[in-house]
Amino acid sequence: MSFFEYALIGFFVGIITTAPVGPVNIMAIQHAVHGGFRQGVFVGLGAVVADTIFAAAAIFGISAVTNFIEGQFDLIEIVGGALLIIFGIKIWNTHPHLTRNGNPREHGFLADATAAFFMAITNPGAVLAFVAIFGGLGDYRPQTGDHFGALVMVAGVTAGATTWWVLVSASVSHFKSRIDDLWLDRANHIAGFLLVVFGALIYLKLALEAAGVGLIT
């Protein structure tokens, strides 16, 4: 695969791992509602740093481990696909709540980003999601020893996550009067659906390979 394809896959992974509405998304939305675009973006950038760390740990960790478990790729994909489907269903059934009473305290952009970073980095579900996704990519992730390809994919994750926060902050600051809990539910439904589809595609890939069909890489 080309480096552009690695970057594109990483970009998509960055989007779908950032989109589920959790504490950081709520924090970013509230700051964008009350403080405008820049405050929302800076909250998101704190989470981007955590996501980049998770992505790097997952993809480089998987690359190292595959030296010892080259015959277990199918098992990794089966477990990863199951985790993604479980995460997707859980996110679909999560009902976040947006509080509009009062303004977020003015801590400054750096403090907002730091708070979001610690909220994200202490979320054990996030690293499991990255491991599940990268483990399920199979031939669509960089091969063992392709460190530059892995870096490109991690950079794609960073770009995808950053793009998400920019779009969310811009949309919320522009349409803030229309943002409500129903909007958040819909966002979670989309993110949950995409994770379930991603997990299902892993099983489809395994089924096609078992039938001798294979996929174009």
CSV table of C-alpha atoms in Angstrom, one decimal:
chain,number,residue,atom,x,y,z
A,1,MET,CA,0.0,0.0,0.0
A,2,SER,CA,1.1,3.6,-0.6
A,3,PHE,CA,1.8,6.1,2.1
A,4,PHE,CA,-1.2,8.1,0.9
A,5,GLU,CA,-3.4,5.1,1.6
A,6,TYR,CA,-1.9,4.7,5.0
A,7,ALA,CA,-2.6,8.4,5.7
A,8,LEU,CA,-6.2,8.1,4.5
A,9,ILE,CA,-6.9,5.0,6.6
A,10,GLY,CA,-5.4,6.8,9.6
A,11,PHE,CA,-7.5,9.9,8.9
A,12,PHE,CA,-10.7,7.8,8.9
A,13,VAL,CA,-9.6,6.0,12.1
A,14,GLY,CA,-9.0,9.4,13.7
A,15,ILE,CA,-12.5,10.5,12.8
A,16,ILE,CA,-14.4,7.4,14.0
A,17,THR,CA,-12.4,7.2,17.3
A,18,THR,CA,-13.0,10.9,18.1
A,19,ALA,CA,-16.7,11.2,17.0
A,20,PRO,CA,-18.4,9.3,19.8
A,21,VAL,CA,-19.8,11.9,22.2
A,22,GLY,CA,-18.1,11.4,25.6
A,23,PRO,CA,-16.8,13.8,28.3
A,24,VAL,CA,-14.3,15.5,26.0
A,25,ASN,CA,-16.8,16.1,23.3
A,26,ILE,CA,-19.3,17.5,25.8
A,27,MET,CA,-16.6,19.8,27.2
A,28,ALA,CA,-15.6,21.0,23.7
A,29,ILE,CA,-19.2,21.6,22.7
A,30,GLN,CA,-19.9,23.6,25.9
A,31,HIS,CA,-16.8,25.7,25.4
A,32,ALA,CA,-17.7,26.3,21.8
A,33,VAL,CA,-21.2,27.3,22.7
A,34,HIS,CA,-20.1,29.7,25.4
A,35,GLY,CA,-16.7,30.8,24.3
A,36,GLY,CA,-16.7,30.4,20.6
A,37,PHE,CA,-14.7,28.5,18.0
A,38,ARG,CA,-11.2,28.8,19.4
A,39,GLN,CA,-12.1,27.5,22.9
A,40,GLY,CA,-13.8,24.5,21.4
A,41,VAL,CA,-10.8,23.7,19.2
A,42,PHE,CA,-8.3,24.0,22.1
A,43,VAL,CA,-10.3,21.6,24.1
A,44,GLY,CA,-10.2,19.2,21.2
A,45,LEU,CA,-6.5,19.6,20.6
A,46,GLY,CA,-5.8,18.3,24.1
A,47,ALA,CA,-7.7,15.1,23.2
A,48,VAL,CA,-5.8,14.9,19.9
A,49,VAL,CA,-2.5,14.6,21.8
A,50,ALA,CA,-3.9,11.7,23.8
A,51,ASP,CA,-5.3,10.1,20.7
A,52,THR,CA,-1.9,10.4,18.9
A,53,ILE,CA,-0.2,8.7,21.9
A,54,PHE,CA,-2.8,5.9,21.8
A,55,ALA,CA,-2.5,5.4,18.1
A,56,ALA,CA,1.3,5.3,18.2
A,57,ALA,CA,1.3,2.8,21.1
A,58,ALA,CA,-1.3,0.6,19.3
A,59,ILE,CA,0.3,0.6,15.9
A,60,PHE,CA,3.9,0.3,16.9
A,61,GLY,CA,3.0,-2.2,19.7
A,62,ILE,CA,1.1,-4.3,17.2
A,63,SER,CA,4.1,-4.2,14.8
A,64,ALA,CA,6.4,-5.4,17.5
A,65,VAL,CA,4.1,-8.1,18.7
A,66,THR,CA,3.5,-9.5,15.2
A,67,ASN,CA,7.1,-10.7,15.2
A,68,PHE,CA,6.0,-13.3,17.7
A,69,ILE,CA,2.4,-14.0,16.7
A,70,GLU,CA,2.5,-14.0,12.9
A,71,GLY,CA,0.2,-17.0,12.8
A,72,GLN,CA,-2.4,-15.3,15.0
A,73,PHE,CA,-3.6,-12.5,12.7
A,74,ASP,CA,-7.0,-14.1,12.3
A,75,LEU,CA,-7.5,-14.3,16.0
A,76,ILE,CA,-6.5,-10.7,16.4
A,77,GLU,CA,-9.0,-9.7,13.8
A,78,ILE,CA,-11.8,-11.8,15.3
A,79,VAL,CA,-11.3,-10.3,18.8
A,80,GLY,CA,-10.8,-6.8,17.3
A,81,GLY,CA,-14.0,-7.1,15.2
A,82,ALA,CA,-16.0,-8.2,18.3
A,83,LEU,CA,-14.6,-5.3,20.4
A,84,LEU,CA,-15.6,-2.8,17.7
A,85,ILE,CA,-19.1,-4.1,17.5
A,86,ILE,CA,-19.5,-4.0,21.3
A,87,PHE,CA,-18.1,-0.5,21.4
A,88,GLY,CA,-20.4,0.6,18.6
A,89,ILE,CA,-23.5,-0.8,20.3
A,90,LYS,CA,-22.4,0.8,23.6
A,91,ILE,CA,-21.9,4.2,22.0
A,92,TRP,CA,-25.2,3.9,20.2
A,93,ASN,CA,-27.0,3.4,23.5
A,94,THR,CA,-25.2,6.2,25.3
A,95,HIS,CA,-27.3,9.4,25.8
A,96,PRO,CA,-25.0,12.3,26.6
A,97,HIS,CA,-26.3,15.5,28.1
A,98,LEU,CA,-25.4,19.1,27.3
A,99,THR,CA,-25.5,21.6,30.2
A,100,ARG,CA,-26.2,25.2,29.2
A,101,ASN,CA,-26.4,26.7,32.6
A,102,GLY,CA,-23.6,29.1,33.2
A,103,ASN,CA,-20.3,29.6,31.4
A,104,PRO,CA,-17.3,27.4,31.6
A,105,ARG,CA,-14.8,29.1,33.9
A,106,GLU,CA,-12.1,31.0,32.1
A,107,HIS,CA,-8.9,28.9,32.6
A,108,GLY,CA,-7.3,29.9,29.3
A,109,PHE,CA,-6.7,27.9,26.2
A,110,LEU,CA,-3.7,25.9,27.5
A,111,ALA,CA,-5.6,24.9,30.7
A,112,ASP,CA,-8.6,23.8,28.7
A,113,ALA,CA,-6.4,21.7,26.4
A,114,THR,CA,-4.6,20.2,29.4
A,115,ALA,CA,-7.8,19.3,31.1
A,116,ALA,CA,-9.1,17.6,27.9
A,117,PHE,CA,-5.8,15.7,27.6
A,118,PHE,CA,-6.0,14.2,31.0
A,119,MET,CA,-9.7,13.3,30.5
A,120,ALA,CA,-8.8,11.5,27.3
A,121,ILE,CA,-5.6,9.8,28.4
A,122,THR,CA,-7.2,8.3,31.5
A,123,ASN,CA,-10.0,6.6,29.4
A,124,PRO,CA,-9.0,2.9,29.1
A,125,GLY,CA,-11.7,2.3,26.5
A,126,ALA,CA,-9.9,4.6,24.1
A,127,VAL,CA,-6.7,2.6,23.9
A,128,LEU,CA,-8.7,-0.6,23.6
A,129,ALA,CA,-10.5,0.9,20.6
A,130,PHE,CA,-7.3,1.8,18.9
A,131,VAL,CA,-5.8,-1.6,19.5
A,132,ALA,CA,-9.0,-3.3,18.2
A,133,ILE,CA,-9.1,-1.1,15.1
A,134,PHE,CA,-5.4,-1.4,14.2
A,135,GLY,CA,-5.4,-5.1,15.0
A,136,GLY,CA,-8.3,-5.6,12.7
A,137,LEU,CA,-6.8,-3.8,9.7
A,138,GLY,CA,-4.7,-6.8,8.8
A,139,ASP,CA,-2.9,-6.2,5.5
A,140,TYR,CA,-4.2,-2.6,5.5
A,141,ARG,CA,-1.8,-1.6,8.2
A,142,PRO,CA,2.0,-1.1,7.7
A,143,GLN,CA,4.0,-4.3,7.7
A,144,THR,CA,6.4,-5.1,10.5
A,145,GLY,CA,9.5,-2.9,10.2
A,146,ASP,CA,7.8,-0.3,8.1
A,147,HIS,CA,8.3,2.4,10.7
A,148,PHE,CA,7.7,5.3,8.2
A,149,GLY,CA,4.4,3.8,7.1
A,150,ALA,CA,3.4,3.5,10.7
A,151,LEU,CA,4.3,7.1,11.4
A,152,VAL,CA,2.3,8.2,8.3
A,153,MET,CA,-0.7,6.3,9.6
A,154,VAL,CA,-0.4,7.9,13.1
A,155,ALA,CA,-0.1,11.3,11.4
A,156,GLY,CA,-3.3,10.5,9.6
A,157,VAL,CA,-5.0,9.7,12.9
A,158,THR,CA,-3.8,13.1,14.2
A,159,ALA,CA,-5.1,14.9,11.1
A,160,GLY,CA,-8.4,13.1,11.3
A,161,ALA,CA,-9.0,13.9,15.0
A,162,THR,CA,-7.9,17.5,14.5
A,163,THR,CA,-10.3,17.9,11.5
A,164,TRP,CA,-13.1,16.5,13.6
A,165,TRP,CA,-12.6,19.0,16.4
A,166,VAL,CA,-12.3,21.9,14.0
A,167,LEU,CA,-15.5,20.9,12.2
A,168,VAL,CA,-17.4,20.4,15.5
A,169,SER,CA,-16.2,23.7,17.0
A,170,ALA,CA,-17.1,25.6,13.8
A,171,SER,CA,-20.5,24.0,13.5
A,172,VAL,CA,-21.4,24.4,17.2
A,173,SER,CA,-20.3,28.0,17.4
A,174,HIS,CA,-22.3,28.8,14.3
A,175,PHE,CA,-25.4,26.7,15.1
A,176,LYS,CA,-25.2,26.8,18.9
A,177,SER,CA,-28.8,27.7,19.3
A,178,ARG,CA,-29.8,24.4,17.6
A,179,ILE,CA,-27.4,22.1,19.6
A,180,ASP,CA,-29.3,19.9,22.1
A,181,ASP,CA,-29.3,16.4,23.5
A,182,LEU,CA,-31.1,15.0,20.5
A,183,TRP,CA,-28.3,16.3,18.3
A,184,LEU,CA,-25.7,14.6,20.5
A,185,ASP,CA,-27.7,11.4,20.4
A,186,ARG,CA,-27.7,11.5,16.6
A,187,ALA,CA,-23.9,12.0,16.6
A,188,ASN,CA,-23.5,9.0,18.8
A,189,HIS,CA,-25.8,6.9,16.6
A,190,ILE,CA,-23.6,7.8,13.5
A,191,ALA,CA,-20.4,7.0,15.4
A,192,GLY,CA,-21.8,3.8,16.8
A,193,PHE,CA,-23.1,2.7,13.5
A,194,LEU,CA,-19.7,3.3,11.8
A,195,LEU,CA,-17.9,1.2,14.5
A,196,VAL,CA,-20.3,-1.7,14.1
A,197,VAL,CA,-19.9,-1.5,10.3
A,198,PHE,CA,-16.1,-1.5,10.6
A,199,GLY,CA,-16.3,-4.6,12.9
A,200,ALA,CA,-18.7,-6.3,10.5
A,201,LEU,CA,-16.3,-5.6,7.5
A,202,ILE,CA,-13.5,-7.3,9.4
A,203,TYR,CA,-15.7,-10.5,9.6
A,204,LEU,CA,-16.7,-10.1,6.0
A,205,LYS,CA,-13.0,-10.0,5.0
A,206,LEU,CA,-12.3,-13.1,7.1
A,207,ALA,CA,-15.2,-14.9,5.5
A,208,LEU,CA,-14.1,-14.0,2.0
A,209,GLU,CA,-10.5,-15.1,2.8
A,210,ALA,CA,-11.9,-18.4,4.2
A,211,ALA,CA,-13.9,-18.9,1.0
A,212,GLY,CA,-10.7,-18.3,-1.1
A,213,VAL,CA,-12.1,-15.0,-2.5
A,214,GLY,CA,-9.6,-12.6,-0.9
A,215,LEU,CA,-9.7,-8.8,-1.1
A,216,ILE,CA,-7.7,-6.5,-3.3
A,217,THR,CA,-5.0,-4.7,-1.4
